[in-house]
Amino acid sequence: MIRLLSAFALGAGLAAVLFGLLVDERFMWVWITAIVVLSIALPLFLVGRTMGSLATASPKLVAEARTAGRIAAARVDAIRRTGTTINDQPVCELDLSIAPSDRAPYRTTIRQLVDIVDLPGLQPGAAVAVARLHPDTPDVVLVDDRLDDGEARVARLPSRDRMSDWSAGPVVLGAEPPKPRRTGPLIGIGRKGRGWRFAAYAALFAAGAAAVLLPASADVERAVAEIATGEDRTSFFAEGRLETAIAAIAEASGTDESVGVNVYGEYVIADMATSDGATTFDTWTFRDGAATRDGAATIQPTDPELERFHLDEVAWGAFPALIERAVEVADVDRRDLTSGPYAFVERGWPVDDVREPLVVRVSFGDDYTSYSYDATADGRLHDDVLAAGPKATGVAKPVEDLLASGLPLAIQRLQAAGDSDETTGVTVFPTWIDTALATAAGADTFDDYSYEERRATVDGTGSTASDPARDVFRLSDVPWERVPELLADAYSRAGMDPGGDDDPYLIVDRSPFWGDAYPVTMLFYLPGAYETTVVEYGVDGAFLDLF
């Protein structure tokens, strides 16, 4: 029984390890359990194997043998130590010649635990008593019975080399051969039962493996296909996987309302409403076949009604083809990617309290270049990205960037993250912002903050303003909503095409070139083929200089 249980545990454990190597680690607890079971079963098996080879019998069988008159004399022909001891008593192997009263003598060999005190009486040539456990089998066990004619019976036995092994006896024509009763295990422990034992072990090993692999057969099939074809079928960008993850998150969270979904190769993260119509959101993760709640979303939406969307508004099944199309546009070999692909789903930046359409942002990279493309909710790359193709740097210009829209909301989130409106300067790039915010109102110490992918984060301790009255200004004093208009004007004044290869950026700080008051100015840096042009404006939108 122990060996059968061990075969099942070993099959389940190895299947769990194989699943972990090919798919994910959701079943590694099975392997840990199997190790515990095997660590207990192996010593028991070794002890059982030793004990199982001993000539032992239940008192009931011995009593039946006595009642039936199957106590026979036997001669000890040889005794050998096996090297095994149990409770300091040796396990010995004895060659015996048996002299039954109802059949021809025969020879046999048994193993039995022998009391060390009894060893002198079991030397070669000694006469002993044995109980024949069944009339039609050779099984015997040493007993303490005294036989009055035992010495005489043994003396009449021929030498061992002149005796034969057990024989079932003569066959009587027309007679029904006796059917021996089973006195051992259902599957024999000797050589004759070896084939059946191996078949049973194999069947239970397969049953243990099936118990682990069958519930996740679809994942196993994808993993095998990946090995056979070289395609990544275990990724959430493989056919059919993402829809399963999204459905599981919706079911676990109890709603299909979200403000953002991030799709990675190994897992999916979604910020889901705490209930239908709620203004608070939790973060959920789908990994290893299950959706789990991670807690309240780190960043709650500023305006849930403008940022909320329903999961069924996105064609999740189109993502595999979308990724392939983005890789095709980037003109890279997917096998060369060292990061990604990733996909981020959210609404565009809300401007003037208008709900923007959903945007799917796809990104990936190789050893030399990062790529980013925007797509529609039905899985098509935006037309202007497809028309322009990847830029020289390998990064496609986002359809919506901070210099084109969304900057006021980004500044609001920075103010909220730092709980401050005071700064010494802001640098705005198309996809991120760097700034320093006062640690408290009126303080001369500042922490560095950045804003990227709708998240404002503190990056560490910044600097100290040597002259706060001269260096510090308020974010709310800058007309961030006019940045797109001023940027267009700057390109016009510089006589430059806004569709250049390098992105423009904006620096807002106090300028020492316009009097002792150090007024706040907005400097637009416009990279060209050979030089960068700078166009400067005041916070009232007035043009100041071009250089």
Short mmCIF file of N, CA and C in Angstrom, two decimals, residues 332 336-339 364-371 392-395:
data_model
loop_
_atom_site.label_atom_id
_atom_site.label_comp_id
_atom_site.label_asym_id
_atom_site.label_seq_id
_atom_site.Cartn_x
_atom_site.Cartn_y
_atom_site.Cartn_z
N VAL A 332 11.13 44.28 -36.72
CA VAL A 332 12.03 43.53 -35.87
C VAL A 332 11.57 42.07 -35.84
N ASP A 336 13.95 38.32 -31.22
CA ASP A 336 15.03 39.18 -30.73
C ASP A 336 14.59 40.13 -29.63
N LEU A 337 13.30 40.12 -29.27
CA LEU A 337 12.82 41.04 -28.25
C LEU A 337 13.39 40.66 -26.89
N THR A 338 13.89 41.65 -26.16
CA THR A 338 14.41 41.44 -24.81
C THR A 338 13.47 41.98 -23.75
N SER A 339 12.47 42.74 -24.14
CA SER A 339 11.44 43.21 -23.22
C SER A 339 10.10 43.23 -23.93
N PHE A 364 7.40 47.29 -26.63
CA PHE A 364 8.35 46.19 -26.58
C PHE A 364 9.73 46.75 -26.94
N GLY A 365 10.76 45.94 -26.85
CA GLY A 365 12.10 46.42 -27.16
C GLY A 365 13.08 45.30 -27.37
N ASP A 366 14.18 45.63 -28.05
CA ASP A 366 15.28 44.68 -28.21
C ASP A 366 16.51 45.26 -27.51
N ASP A 367 17.69 44.77 -27.85
CA ASP A 367 18.89 45.23 -27.16
C ASP A 367 19.23 46.69 -27.45
N TYR A 368 18.68 47.23 -28.53
CA TYR A 368 19.11 48.56 -28.95
C TYR A 368 17.99 49.60 -28.96
N THR A 369 16.75 49.17 -29.04
CA THR A 369 15.66 50.11 -29.30
C THR A 369 14.42 49.75 -28.51
N SER A 370 13.67 50.79 -28.12
CA SER A 370 12.35 50.61 -27.53
C SER A 370 11.29 51.06 -28.52
N TYR A 371 10.17 50.36 -28.54
CA TYR A 371 9.11 50.66 -29.49
C TYR A 371 7.80 50.86 -28.73
N ALA A 392 13.24 57.19 -36.38
CA ALA A 392 14.64 56.78 -36.47
C ALA A 392 15.12 56.18 -35.15
N THR A 393 14.56 56.67 -34.04
CA THR A 393 14.94 56.14 -32.74
C THR A 393 14.25 54.82 -32.44
N GLY A 394 13.31 54.46 -33.28
CA GLY A 394 12.58 53.23 -33.07
C GLY A 394 11.33 53.42 -32.25
N VAL A 395 11.06 54.64 -31.75
CA VAL A 395 9.88 54.88 -30.94
C VAL A 395 8.87 55.67 -31.75
#
